[in-house]
Amino acid sequence: MSSKVFATWVLLATSTMITLSNQSCISKWFDRDDPSGNGDYELLADLLNMYPGEICPNPIGIEAETISGQPASQTGNVFEVYNPTTGFSCVNANQGGGFCADYKVRFTCPEEWCSNCRTPWFDRDNPGGVGDYETLSLILVTYPLQACAQPIAIEVTTVSGTPVLPTGNSFQVYDPTQGFVCVNAQQKGGCQDYRVRFTCPTSFCLPKCVTRWFDSDDPNTNGGDSELLTALLSLYPGYICPNPLGIEAQTISGLPASQTGNVFEVFNPITGFSCVNANQGGGLCVDYKVRFTCPEEWCSKCRTPWFDRDNPGGVGDFETLSLTLIAYPLQVCAQPIAIEVTTVSGTPVLPGSNFQVYDPLQGFECVNAPQSGWNCQDYKVRYTCLPHFCNISVLTSLPLDVTNMTNQQV
């Protein structure tokens, strides 16, 4: 990054320079005020109160634009405050008879805050063709369950690791709620190859469980395949959390949605999934199934102990439900509604191509494949069950005399 670009990003109204660390992330845009009245006040203290957890308390940079996207430096307004420590304010009385524009601000946050809950790096596109499109909507499709639907910050680097900031560059999109887009036609010499990662609300990084697959629709009815969350919650009460953290879609034969060539109208855990036949350029949607990741609060309502009945020696690690029911009788329900998998040391493991089975109705299987350099770790699993299983478990665990007493009173 050139010193000119660096200075443009962190030069404050007071001419104070803030040192920018190698690792930093860019927040969302915030617009809590408008210039009616005394002016436009986007002060950090107010924003922290209004958007708790979405802004770092100690930003190292600030950027302001009008709500239409014009940089603050080009408006002709005079700013009373413009620094990351205090925030931003434009006072109408200081404008020589004019008025402040309506501004939005975003912040650069330090590594310590950015890394509280962060995704892996994603590089789903390359700059060939129109440009490099690392949009959030496409990342949610290509890397299911690995990114949150509502990130609070974004980082962008070249694939070689050079940080890239929004200021001083003509990027079409650089925003955690949308992702990143670089268009070749807007760059001298074209786009480089970029990668992105997101900072998510801390709830996304807490323990989570994976539901069953659901297939409530098919593409031959209603003009497409809709697996919308509201409909699924009505069809399968108690089987899906009302506030999923992630969503995954596959064809009913198991092909990832990202590999079908279909265009999706909806693909996020908040709304669900929808593929409309009319959007397929003359083709039709495939028949899809979806599953969700759910938060700890929902997963823990009726949950089994951890089970580790196998180890990865030999063929692999087989923590199947059928074998768990035999090895641990009465400790697990026969039809779980969700599953969690971690290594025995406690590292969470989400579904992926390395696992042959990852499903609450079947359990978990990891098969060693030495020929490709993949060997399983040692895993443990636990299940979320319907509430009645825990009610039965509590009753059967009562001392014999208490159970008999209960029976006599009935």
mmCIF file of C-alpha atoms in Angstrom:
data_model
loop_
_atom_site.group_PDB
_atom_site.id
_atom_site.type_symbol
_atom_site.label_atom_id
_atom_site.label_comp_id
_atom_site.label_asym_id
_atom_site.label_seq_id
_atom_site.Cartn_x
_atom_site.Cartn_y
_atom_site.Cartn_z
ATOM 1 C CA MET A 1 0.000 0.000 0.000
ATOM 2 C CA SER A 2 1.415 3.395 -0.950
ATOM 3 C CA SER A 3 2.052 6.024 1.708
ATOM 4 C CA LYS A 4 -0.383 8.321 -0.096
ATOM 5 C CA VAL A 5 -3.226 5.823 0.214
ATOM 6 C CA PHE A 6 -2.259 5.107 3.806
ATOM 7 C CA ALA A 7 -2.369 8.786 4.709
ATOM 8 C CA THR A 8 -5.689 9.304 2.949
ATOM 9 C CA TRP A 9 -7.270 6.567 5.057
ATOM 10 C CA VAL A 10 -6.072 7.616 8.492
ATOM 11 C CA LEU A 11 -5.491 11.374 8.223
ATOM 12 C CA LEU A 12 -7.720 13.012 10.781
ATOM 13 C CA ALA A 13 -9.224 16.476 11.040
ATOM 14 C CA THR A 14 -6.649 17.199 13.737
ATOM 15 C CA SER A 15 -3.826 16.039 11.434
ATOM 16 C CA THR A 16 -3.072 13.182 13.835
ATOM 17 C CA MET A 17 -1.769 9.987 12.254
ATOM 18 C CA ILE A 18 -2.959 6.597 13.484
ATOM 19 C CA THR A 19 -0.694 3.613 12.953
ATOM 20 C CA LEU A 20 -2.480 0.935 10.934
ATOM 21 C CA SER A 21 -1.626 -2.654 11.829
ATOM 22 C CA ASN A 22 -1.023 -5.290 9.186
ATOM 23 C CA GLN A 23 -4.262 -7.021 10.164
ATOM 24 C CA SER A 24 -7.377 -4.886 10.395
ATOM 25 C CA CYS A 25 -10.988 -5.104 9.297
ATOM 26 C CA ILE A 26 -13.554 -2.667 7.952
ATOM 27 C CA SER A 27 -16.929 -2.308 9.670
ATOM 28 C CA LYS A 28 -20.359 -1.746 8.163
ATOM 29 C CA TRP A 29 -21.570 1.740 7.338
ATOM 30 C CA PHE A 30 -23.515 3.476 10.118
ATOM 31 C CA ASP A 31 -25.978 6.360 9.716
ATOM 32 C CA ARG A 32 -27.758 7.173 12.966
ATOM 33 C CA ASP A 33 -28.397 10.894 12.399
ATOM 34 C CA ASP A 34 -29.298 13.363 9.663
ATOM 35 C CA PRO A 35 -28.492 17.063 9.251
ATOM 36 C CA SER A 36 -31.898 18.340 10.339
ATOM 37 C CA GLY A 37 -31.583 20.400 13.478
ATOM 38 C CA ASN A 38 -28.023 21.300 14.477
ATOM 39 C CA GLY A 39 -26.233 18.991 12.046
ATOM 40 C CA ASP A 40 -25.198 15.378 11.503
ATOM 41 C CA TYR A 41 -23.629 13.631 14.501
ATOM 42 C CA GLU A 42 -22.146 10.164 14.009
ATOM 43 C CA LEU A 43 -20.213 10.059 17.282
ATOM 44 C CA LEU A 44 -18.538 6.827 18.346
ATOM 45 C CA ALA A 45 -20.062 6.783 21.844
ATOM 46 C CA ASP A 46 -23.571 7.053 20.404
ATOM 47 C CA LEU A 47 -22.902 4.409 17.753
ATOM 48 C CA LEU A 48 -21.498 1.967 20.317
ATOM 49 C CA ASN A 49 -24.699 2.319 22.344
ATOM 50 C CA MET A 50 -26.977 1.999 19.321
ATOM 51 C CA TYR A 51 -25.118 -0.912 17.694
ATOM 52 C CA PRO A 52 -23.622 -2.943 20.569
ATOM 53 C CA GLY A 53 -21.056 -5.489 19.424
ATOM 54 C CA GLU A 54 -21.011 -4.224 15.829
ATOM 55 C CA ILE A 55 -18.214 -1.653 16.224
ATOM 56 C CA CYS A 56 -14.893 -1.974 17.988
ATOM 57 C CA PRO A 57 -14.542 0.337 21.013
ATOM 58 C CA ASN A 58 -11.087 1.468 19.856
ATOM 59 C CA PRO A 59 -11.141 2.086 16.082
ATOM 60 C CA ILE A 60 -7.881 2.883 14.312
ATOM 61 C CA GLY A 61 -9.467 4.574 11.291
ATOM 62 C CA ILE A 62 -12.677 6.251 10.153
ATOM 63 C CA GLU A 63 -14.196 7.024 6.764
ATOM 64 C CA ALA A 64 -17.193 9.258 6.062
ATOM 65 C CA GLU A 65 -19.329 9.528 2.934
ATOM 66 C CA THR A 66 -22.673 11.042 2.107
ATOM 67 C CA ILE A 67 -25.467 8.484 2.082
ATOM 68 C CA SER A 68 -25.284 8.607 -1.731
ATOM 69 C CA GLY A 69 -21.611 7.583 -1.615
ATOM 70 C CA GLN A 70 -19.729 10.861 -2.152
ATOM 71 C CA PRO A 71 -16.522 11.066 -0.076
ATOM 72 C CA ALA A 72 -16.760 13.611 2.733
ATOM 73 C CA SER A 73 -13.685 15.420 1.403
ATOM 74 C CA GLN A 74 -15.569 16.317 -1.791
ATOM 75 C CA THR A 75 -18.674 17.884 -0.230
ATOM 76 C CA GLY A 76 -17.237 21.254 0.751
ATOM 77 C CA ASN A 77 -18.565 20.870 4.293
ATOM 78 C CA VAL A 78 -16.469 21.810 7.319
ATOM 79 C CA PHE A 79 -16.304 19.108 9.987
ATOM 80 C CA GLU A 80 -16.182 19.758 13.699
ATOM 81 C CA VAL A 81 -15.054 16.203 14.497
ATOM 82 C CA TYR A 82 -13.548 13.627 12.152
ATOM 83 C CA ASN A 83 -11.387 11.063 13.936
ATOM 84 C CA PRO A 84 -11.740 7.400 14.952
ATOM 85 C CA THR A 85 -11.496 8.143 18.666
ATOM 86 C CA THR A 86 -14.520 10.455 18.793
ATOM 87 C CA GLY A 87 -16.291 9.800 15.514
ATOM 88 C CA PHE A 88 -17.746 12.357 13.118
ATOM 89 C CA SER A 89 -19.820 15.511 13.356
ATOM 90 C CA CYS A 90 -20.848 18.215 10.935
ATOM 91 C CA VAL A 91 -22.494 21.319 12.440
ATOM 92 C CA ASN A 92 -24.843 23.359 10.245
ATOM 93 C CA ALA A 93 -23.799 26.627 11.912
ATOM 94 C CA ASN A 94 -20.234 26.106 10.643
ATOM 95 C CA GLN A 95 -21.195 25.847 6.967
ATOM 96 C CA GLY A 96 -21.275 29.564 6.098
ATOM 97 C CA GLY A 97 -24.997 29.698 5.467
ATOM 98 C CA GLY A 98 -25.266 26.224 3.995
ATOM 99 C CA PHE A 99 -26.146 22.896 5.540
ATOM 100 C CA CYS A 100 -24.357 19.664 6.219
ATOM 101 C CA ALA A 101 -24.958 16.752 3.903
ATOM 102 C CA ASP A 102 -26.343 13.512 5.354
ATOM 103 C CA TYR A 103 -23.365 11.308 6.222
ATOM 104 C CA LYS A 104 -22.610 7.692 7.017
ATOM 105 C CA VAL A 105 -19.405 6.448 8.631
ATOM 106 C CA ARG A 106 -17.444 3.227 8.914
ATOM 107 C CA PHE A 107 -14.423 2.278 10.957
ATOM 108 C CA THR A 108 -11.206 0.331 10.682
ATOM 109 C CA CYS A 109 -10.869 -1.981 13.670
ATOM 110 C CA PRO A 110 -7.765 -3.614 15.166
ATOM 111 C CA GLU A 111 -6.792 -7.272 14.895
ATOM 112 C CA GLU A 112 -7.725 -7.978 18.513
ATOM 113 C CA TRP A 113 -11.376 -7.127 17.818
ATOM 114 C CA CYS A 114 -11.511 -8.511 14.271
ATOM 115 C CA SER A 115 -10.314 -11.942 15.406
ATOM 116 C CA ASN A 116 -12.962 -12.442 18.123
ATOM 117 C CA CYS A 117 -15.133 -14.418 15.696
ATOM 118 C CA ARG A 118 -13.685 -14.681 12.220
ATOM 119 C CA THR A 119 -14.298 -16.886 9.192
ATOM 120 C CA PRO A 120 -11.639 -18.603 7.083
ATOM 121 C CA TRP A 121 -10.329 -16.819 4.008
ATOM 122 C CA PHE A 122 -12.523 -17.238 0.918
ATOM 123 C CA ASP A 123 -11.284 -17.034 -2.674
ATOM 124 C CA ARG A 124 -14.149 -18.274 -4.837
ATOM 125 C CA ASP A 125 -13.368 -16.239 -7.964
ATOM 126 C CA ASN A 126 -10.421 -14.975 -9.983
ATOM 127 C CA PRO A 127 -10.036 -11.775 -12.011
ATOM 128 C CA GLY A 128 -10.486 -13.471 -15.371
ATOM 129 C CA GLY A 129 -13.468 -12.200 -17.336
ATOM 130 C CA VAL A 130 -15.348 -9.261 -15.809
ATOM 131 C CA GLY A 131 -13.419 -9.158 -12.538
ATOM 132 C CA ASP A 132 -13.111 -10.757 -9.095
ATOM 133 C CA TYR A 133 -16.452 -11.310 -7.350
ATOM 134 C CA GLU A 134 -16.133 -12.335 -3.706
ATOM 135 C CA THR A 135 -19.698 -11.420 -2.761
ATOM 136 C CA LEU A 136 -21.281 -12.583 0.474
ATOM 137 C CA SER A 137 -24.299 -14.070 -1.311
ATOM 138 C CA LEU A 138 -22.097 -16.277 -3.511
ATOM 139 C CA ILE A 139 -19.819 -17.224 -0.600
ATOM 140 C CA LEU A 140 -22.850 -18.436 1.380
ATOM 141 C CA VAL A 141 -23.651 -20.750 -1.548
ATOM 142 C CA THR A 142 -20.089 -21.915 -2.271
ATOM 143 C CA TYR A 143 -18.996 -22.351 1.357
ATOM 144 C CA PRO A 144 -22.167 -23.356 3.223
ATOM 145 C CA LEU A 145 -22.160 -22.987 7.016
ATOM 146 C CA GLN A 146 -18.711 -21.324 7.017
ATOM 147 C CA ALA A 147 -19.778 -17.659 6.867
ATOM 148 C CA CYS A 148 -22.396 -15.803 8.868
ATOM 149 C CA ALA A 149 -25.311 -14.228 7.031
ATOM 150 C CA GLN A 150 -24.816 -10.821 8.664
ATOM 151 C CA PRO A 151 -21.092 -10.088 9.102
ATOM 152 C CA ILE A 152 -20.026 -7.047 11.080
ATOM 153 C CA ALA A 153 -16.664 -6.494 9.349
ATOM 154 C CA ILE A 154 -14.635 -7.568 6.321
ATOM 155 C CA GLU A 155 -10.958 -7.966 5.423
ATOM 156 C CA VAL A 156 -9.587 -8.094 1.895
ATOM 157 C CA THR A 157 -6.095 -9.052 0.752
ATOM 158 C CA THR A 158 -4.527 -10.225 -2.457
ATOM 159 C CA VAL A 159 -4.106 -14.010 -2.543
ATOM 160 C CA SER A 160 -0.432 -13.409 -1.737
ATOM 161 C CA GLY A 161 -1.464 -11.672 1.501
ATOM 162 C CA THR A 162 -1.103 -7.941 0.770
ATOM 163 C CA PRO A 163 -3.849 -6.030 2.656
ATOM 164 C CA VAL A 164 -6.181 -3.952 0.498
ATOM 165 C CA LEU A 165 -8.183 -1.046 1.930
ATOM 166 C CA PRO A 166 -11.225 0.582 0.310
ATOM 167 C CA THR A 167 -9.902 4.121 0.159
ATOM 168 C CA GLY A 168 -7.715 5.036 -2.767
ATOM 169 C CA ASN A 169 -9.027 2.082 -4.775
ATOM 170 C CA SER A 170 -11.944 1.887 -7.181
ATOM 171 C CA PHE A 171 -13.686 -1.187 -5.861
ATOM 172 C CA GLN A 172 -17.319 -1.569 -6.811
ATOM 173 C CA VAL A 173 -18.199 -3.292 -3.526
ATOM 174 C CA TYR A 174 -16.279 -3.367 -0.243
ATOM 175 C CA ASP A 175 -18.731 -3.959 2.566
ATOM 176 C CA PRO A 176 -19.232 -6.773 5.092
ATOM 177 C CA THR A 177 -22.946 -7.025 4.331
ATOM 178 C CA GLN A 178 -22.289 -7.460 0.594
ATOM 179 C CA GLY A 179 -18.722 -8.718 0.293
ATOM 180 C CA PHE A 180 -16.173 -7.518 -2.248
ATOM 181 C CA VAL A 181 -16.218 -6.846 -6.001
ATOM 182 C CA CYS A 182 -13.392 -5.629 -8.223
ATOM 183 C CA VAL A 183 -14.314 -4.910 -11.862
ATOM 184 C CA ASN A 184 -11.485 -5.054 -14.391
ATOM 185 C CA ALA A 185 -12.823 -2.128 -16.423
ATOM 186 C CA GLN A 186 -12.543 0.128 -13.364
ATOM 187 C CA GLN A 187 -8.877 -0.695 -12.674
ATOM 188 C CA LYS A 188 -5.743 0.405 -14.464
ATOM 189 C CA GLY A 189 -4.262 -2.884 -15.597
ATOM 190 C CA GLY A 190 -7.217 -4.917 -14.310
ATOM 191 C CA CYS A 191 -7.992 -6.501 -10.958
ATOM 192 C CA GLN A 192 -5.637 -8.679 -8.970
ATOM 193 C CA ASP A 193 -6.824 -11.955 -7.434
ATOM 194 C CA TYR A 194 -8.342 -11.236 -4.026
ATOM 195 C CA ARG A 195 -9.537 -13.168 -1.009
ATOM 196 C CA VAL A 196 -11.860 -12.079 1.793
ATOM 197 C CA ARG A 197 -12.786 -13.052 5.295
ATOM 198 C CA PHE A 198 -15.460 -11.757 7.623
ATOM 199 C CA THR A 199 -15.822 -10.900 11.278
ATOM 200 C CA CYS A 200 -19.109 -12.253 12.615
ATOM 201 C CA PRO A 201 -21.178 -11.644 15.745
ATOM 202 C CA THR A 202 -19.757 -13.735 18.576
ATOM 203 C CA SER A 203 -22.906 -15.883 18.612
ATOM 204 C CA PHE A 204 -21.812 -17.367 15.278
ATOM 205 C CA CYS A 205 -18.658 -18.835 16.846
ATOM 206 C CA LEU A 206 -20.337 -20.400 19.865
ATOM 207 C CA PRO A 207 -21.051 -24.160 19.764
ATOM 208 C CA LYS A 208 -23.659 -25.019 17.165
ATOM 209 C CA CYS A 209 -25.470 -28.119 15.977
ATOM 210 C CA VAL A 210 -26.483 -29.313 12.518
ATOM 211 C CA THR A 211 -30.090 -30.272 11.785
ATOM 212 C CA ARG A 212 -31.555 -32.991 9.615
ATOM 213 C CA TRP A 213 -32.112 -32.427 5.907
ATOM 214 C CA PHE A 214 -35.513 -31.023 4.894
ATOM 215 C CA ASP A 215 -37.184 -31.330 1.480
ATOM 216 C CA SER A 216 -40.669 -29.826 1.534
ATOM 217 C CA ASP A 217 -41.006 -28.852 -2.131
ATOM 218 C CA ASP A 218 -39.967 -29.859 -5.629
ATOM 219 C CA PRO A 219 -39.369 -27.828 -8.814
ATOM 220 C CA ASN A 220 -42.454 -29.178 -10.564
ATOM 221 C CA THR A 221 -44.823 -27.272 -8.288
ATOM 222 C CA ASN A 222 -45.263 -23.527 -7.816
ATOM 223 C CA GLY A 223 -42.685 -22.664 -10.477
ATOM 224 C CA GLY A 224 -39.599 -23.783 -8.584
ATOM 225 C CA ASP A 225 -38.248 -25.245 -5.357
ATOM 226 C CA SER A 226 -38.837 -23.205 -2.217
ATOM 227 C CA GLU A 227 -37.445 -24.380 1.106
ATOM 228 C CA LEU A 228 -38.252 -21.203 3.030
ATOM 229 C CA LEU A 229 -37.643 -21.110 6.772
ATOM 230 C CA THR A 230 -41.138 -19.937 7.725
ATOM 231 C CA ALA A 231 -42.722 -22.811 5.795
ATOM 232 C CA LEU A 232 -40.297 -25.369 7.232
ATOM 233 C CA LEU A 233 -40.915 -24.163 10.792
ATOM 234 C CA SER A 234 -44.646 -24.704 10.242
ATOM 235 C CA LEU A 235 -44.197 -28.122 8.633
ATOM 236 C CA TYR A 236 -41.652 -29.422 11.146
ATOM 237 C CA PRO A 237 -42.408 -27.747 14.496
ATOM 238 C CA GLY A 238 -39.623 -28.307 17.011
ATOM 239 C CA TYR A 239 -37.224 -29.767 14.458
ATOM 240 C CA ILE A 240 -35.572 -26.488 13.367
ATOM 241 C CA CYS A 241 -34.399 -23.527 15.398
ATOM 242 C CA PRO A 242 -36.252 -20.262 14.649
ATOM 243 C CA ASN A 243 -32.968 -18.358 14.291
ATOM 244 C CA PRO A 244 -30.487 -20.472 12.278
ATOM 245 C CA LEU A 245 -26.863 -19.393 11.963
ATOM 246 C CA GLY A 246 -26.189 -21.107 8.645
ATOM 247 C CA ILE A 247 -27.830 -22.973 5.787
ATOM 248 C CA GLU A 248 -26.648 -25.653 3.366
ATOM 249 C CA ALA A 249 -28.449 -26.812 0.220
ATOM 250 C CA GLN A 250 -27.875 -29.908 -1.893
ATOM 251 C CA THR A 251 -29.811 -31.721 -4.559
ATOM 252 C CA ILE A 252 -31.706 -34.704 -3.198
ATOM 253 C CA SER A 253 -28.970 -36.874 -4.728
ATOM 254 C CA GLY A 254 -26.319 -35.031 -2.685
ATOM 255 C CA LEU A 255 -24.765 -32.604 -5.191
ATOM 256 C CA PRO A 256 -23.839 -29.257 -3.555
ATOM 257 C CA ALA A 257 -26.075 -26.424 -4.748
ATOM 258 C CA SER A 258 -23.039 -24.433 -5.899
ATOM 259 C CA GLN A 259 -22.265 -27.116 -8.488
ATOM 260 C CA THR A 260 -25.672 -27.320 -10.187
ATOM 261 C CA GLY A 261 -25.491 -24.190 -12.322
ATOM 262 C CA ASN A 262 -28.846 -22.977 -10.996
ATOM 263 C CA VAL A 263 -29.392 -19.350 -10.016
ATOM 264 C CA PHE A 264 -30.909 -18.916 -6.560
ATOM 265 C CA GLU A 265 -33.388 -16.249 -5.582
ATOM 266 C CA VAL A 266 -32.851 -16.822 -1.859
ATOM 267 C CA PHE A 267 -30.010 -18.613 -0.092
ATOM 268 C CA ASN A 268 -29.477 -17.492 3.493
ATOM 269 C CA PRO A 269 -30.311 -18.843 6.962
ATOM 270 C CA ILE A 270 -32.611 -15.949 7.793
ATOM 271 C CA THR A 271 -35.070 -16.560 4.946
ATOM 272 C CA GLY A 272 -34.154 -20.040 3.725
ATOM 273 C CA PHE A 273 -33.752 -21.232 0.142
ATOM 274 C CA SER A 274 -35.565 -20.608 -3.126
ATOM 275 C CA CYS A 275 -34.856 -21.545 -6.742
ATOM 276 C CA VAL A 276 -37.265 -20.127 -9.354
ATOM 277 C CA ASN A 277 -37.610 -21.934 -12.688
ATOM 278 C CA ALA A 278 -38.144 -18.668 -14.575
ATOM 279 C CA ASN A 279 -34.656 -17.491 -13.558
ATOM 280 C CA GLN A 280 -32.827 -20.478 -15.046
ATOM 281 C CA GLY A 281 -32.502 -19.257 -18.643
ATOM 282 C CA GLY A 282 -34.811 -21.848 -20.130
ATOM 283 C CA GLY A 283 -33.863 -24.669 -17.771
ATOM 284 C CA LEU A 284 -35.451 -25.833 -14.556
ATOM 285 C CA CYS A 285 -34.387 -25.909 -10.936
ATOM 286 C CA VAL A 286 -33.131 -29.175 -9.511
ATOM 287 C CA ASP A 287 -34.926 -30.700 -6.524
ATOM 288 C CA TYR A 288 -33.159 -29.467 -3.384
ATOM 289 C CA LYS A 289 -32.963 -30.285 0.300
ATOM 290 C CA VAL A 290 -31.657 -27.956 3.019
ATOM 291 C CA ARG A 291 -30.267 -28.164 6.522
ATOM 292 C CA PHE A 292 -29.325 -25.550 9.091
ATOM 293 C CA THR A 293 -26.833 -24.850 11.835
ATOM 294 C CA CYS A 294 -28.508 -23.780 15.061
ATOM 295 C CA PRO A 295 -27.256 -21.830 18.071
ATOM 296 C CA GLU A 296 -26.202 -23.279 21.411
ATOM 297 C CA GLU A 297 -29.347 -22.028 23.141
ATOM 298 C CA TRP A 298 -31.535 -24.242 20.933
ATOM 299 C CA CYS A 299 -29.151 -27.201 20.700
ATOM 300 C CA SER A 300 -28.829 -27.530 24.475
ATOM 301 C CA LYS A 301 -32.549 -27.797 25.307
ATOM 302 C CA CYS A 302 -32.430 -31.597 25.231
ATOM 303 C CA ARG A 303 -28.941 -32.872 24.561
ATOM 304 C CA THR A 304 -27.111 -36.159 25.074
ATOM 305 C CA PRO A 305 -23.643 -36.630 26.574
ATOM 306 C CA TRP A 306 -20.652 -36.736 24.240
ATOM 307 C CA PHE A 307 -19.980 -40.148 22.671
ATOM 308 C CA ASP A 308 -16.591 -41.392 21.476
ATOM 309 C CA ARG A 309 -16.973 -45.099 20.769
ATOM 310 C CA ASP A 310 -14.373 -45.404 18.011
ATOM 311 C CA ASN A 311 -10.926 -44.102 17.085
ATOM 312 C CA PRO A 312 -9.422 -43.371 13.676
ATOM 313 C CA GLY A 313 -7.185 -46.425 13.578
ATOM 314 C CA GLY A 314 -7.843 -48.794 10.704
ATOM 315 C CA VAL A 315 -10.528 -47.676 8.254
ATOM 316 C CA GLY A 316 -11.499 -44.490 10.087
ATOM 317 C CA ASP A 317 -13.644 -43.107 12.908
ATOM 318 C CA PHE A 318 -17.218 -44.432 12.930
ATOM 319 C CA GLU A 319 -19.501 -42.642 15.394
ATOM 320 C CA THR A 320 -22.732 -43.854 13.807
ATOM 321 C CA LEU A 321 -26.076 -43.511 15.550
ATOM 322 C CA SER A 322 -26.881 -47.225 15.221
ATOM 323 C CA LEU A 323 -23.652 -48.253 16.951
ATOM 324 C CA THR A 324 -24.018 -45.518 19.579
ATOM 325 C CA LEU A 325 -27.503 -46.817 20.461
ATOM 326 C CA ILE A 326 -25.931 -50.235 21.117
ATOM 327 C CA ALA A 327 -22.838 -49.007 22.958
ATOM 328 C CA TYR A 328 -24.729 -46.473 25.119
ATOM 329 C CA PRO A 329 -28.265 -47.841 25.634
ATOM 330 C CA LEU A 330 -30.901 -45.389 26.888
ATOM 331 C CA GLN A 331 -28.490 -42.452 26.587
ATOM 332 C CA VAL A 332 -29.453 -41.293 23.110
ATOM 333 C CA CYS A 333 -32.775 -40.902 21.311
ATOM 334 C CA ALA A 334 -33.491 -43.031 18.256
ATOM 335 C CA GLN A 335 -34.421 -40.046 16.083
ATOM 336 C CA PRO A 336 -32.232 -37.038 16.947
ATOM 337 C CA ILE A 337 -33.064 -33.658 15.464
ATOM 338 C CA ALA A 338 -29.491 -32.325 15.401
ATOM 339 C CA ILE A 339 -25.871 -33.401 15.803
ATOM 340 C CA GLU A 340 -22.617 -31.805 16.964
ATOM 341 C CA VAL A 341 -19.155 -33.102 16.138
ATOM 342 C CA THR A 342 -15.815 -32.053 17.603
ATOM 343 C CA THR A 343 -12.370 -33.558 17.851
ATOM 344 C CA VAL A 344 -11.781 -35.238 21.215
ATOM 345 C CA SER A 345 -9.774 -32.143 22.177
ATOM 346 C CA GLY A 346 -12.868 -29.994 21.598
ATOM 347 C CA THR A 347 -12.315 -28.357 18.197
ATOM 348 C CA PRO A 348 -15.706 -27.981 16.438
ATOM 349 C CA VAL A 349 -16.056 -29.734 13.084
ATOM 350 C CA LEU A 350 -18.687 -28.766 10.508
ATOM 351 C CA PRO A 351 -19.822 -30.906 7.555
ATOM 352 C CA GLY A 352 -17.405 -31.134 4.659
ATOM 353 C CA SER A 353 -16.327 -33.285 1.761
ATOM 354 C CA ASN A 354 -13.932 -35.239 4.001
ATOM 355 C CA PHE A 355 -16.786 -36.787 5.970
ATOM 356 C CA GLN A 356 -18.848 -39.620 4.519
ATOM 357 C CA VAL A 357 -21.697 -39.202 7.017
ATOM 358 C CA TYR A 358 -22.699 -36.138 9.054
ATOM 359 C CA ASP A 359 -26.383 -36.375 9.864
ATOM 360 C CA PRO A 360 -28.330 -36.646 13.126
ATOM 361 C CA LEU A 361 -30.318 -39.622 11.806
ATOM 362 C CA GLN A 362 -27.177 -41.539 10.850
ATOM 363 C CA GLY A 363 -24.404 -40.129 13.005
ATOM 364 C CA PHE A 364 -20.890 -39.385 11.819
ATOM 365 C CA GLU A 365 -18.283 -41.200 9.739
ATOM 366 C CA CYS A 366 -14.779 -40.208 8.722
ATOM 367 C CA VAL A 367 -12.924 -42.632 6.463
ATOM 368 C CA ASN A 368 -9.137 -42.573 6.232
ATOM 369 C CA ALA A 369 -7.827 -41.998 2.724
ATOM 370 C CA PRO A 370 -4.029 -42.341 2.954
ATOM 371 C CA GLN A 371 -3.723 -42.268 -0.819
ATOM 372 C CA SER A 372 -4.845 -38.630 -0.825
ATOM 373 C CA GLY A 373 -2.958 -37.686 2.319
ATOM 374 C CA TRP A 374 -6.119 -37.503 4.458
ATOM 375 C CA ASN A 375 -6.290 -39.277 7.800
ATOM 376 C CA CYS A 376 -9.116 -38.806 10.248
ATOM 377 C CA GLN A 377 -8.666 -37.303 13.679
ATOM 378 C CA ASP A 378 -10.402 -38.803 16.702
ATOM 379 C CA TYR A 379 -13.919 -37.386 16.949
ATOM 380 C CA LYS A 380 -16.767 -37.315 19.430
ATOM 381 C CA VAL A 381 -20.454 -36.610 18.819
ATOM 382 C CA ARG A 382 -23.524 -35.586 20.731
ATOM 383 C CA TYR A 383 -27.142 -35.214 19.710
ATOM 384 C CA THR A 384 -30.052 -32.870 20.260
ATOM 385 C CA CYS A 385 -33.308 -34.736 20.868
ATOM 386 C CA LEU A 386 -36.953 -33.745 21.028
ATOM 387 C CA PRO A 387 -37.909 -32.509 24.530
ATOM 388 C CA HIS A 388 -39.964 -35.596 25.418
ATOM 389 C CA PHE A 389 -36.776 -37.711 25.379
ATOM 390 C CA CYS A 390 -35.300 -35.676 28.228
ATOM 391 C CA ASN A 391 -38.562 -35.852 30.175
ATOM 392 C CA ILE A 392 -38.505 -39.659 29.926
ATOM 393 C CA SER A 393 -34.803 -39.749 30.835
ATOM 394 C CA VAL A 394 -35.422 -37.709 33.983
ATOM 395 C CA LEU A 395 -38.221 -40.034 35.087
ATOM 396 C CA THR A 396 -36.246 -43.239 34.494
ATOM 397 C CA SER A 397 -33.255 -41.844 36.374
ATOM 398 C CA LEU A 398 -35.270 -41.293 39.562
ATOM 399 C CA PRO A 399 -34.532 -43.635 42.515
ATOM 400 C CA LEU A 400 -36.739 -46.739 42.551
ATOM 401 C CA ASP A 401 -38.709 -45.746 45.653
ATOM 402 C CA VAL A 402 -39.473 -42.293 44.202
ATOM 403 C CA THR A 403 -40.598 -43.876 40.909
ATOM 404 C CA ASN A 404 -42.868 -46.318 42.768
ATOM 405 C CA MET A 405 -44.272 -43.480 44.838
ATOM 406 C CA THR A 406 -45.050 -41.560 41.659
ATOM 407 C CA ASN A 407 -46.794 -44.603 40.167
ATOM 408 C CA GLN A 408 -48.890 -45.103 43.327
ATOM 409 C CA GLN A 409 -50.097 -41.518 43.206
ATOM 410 C CA VAL A 410 -51.288 -41.823 39.585
#
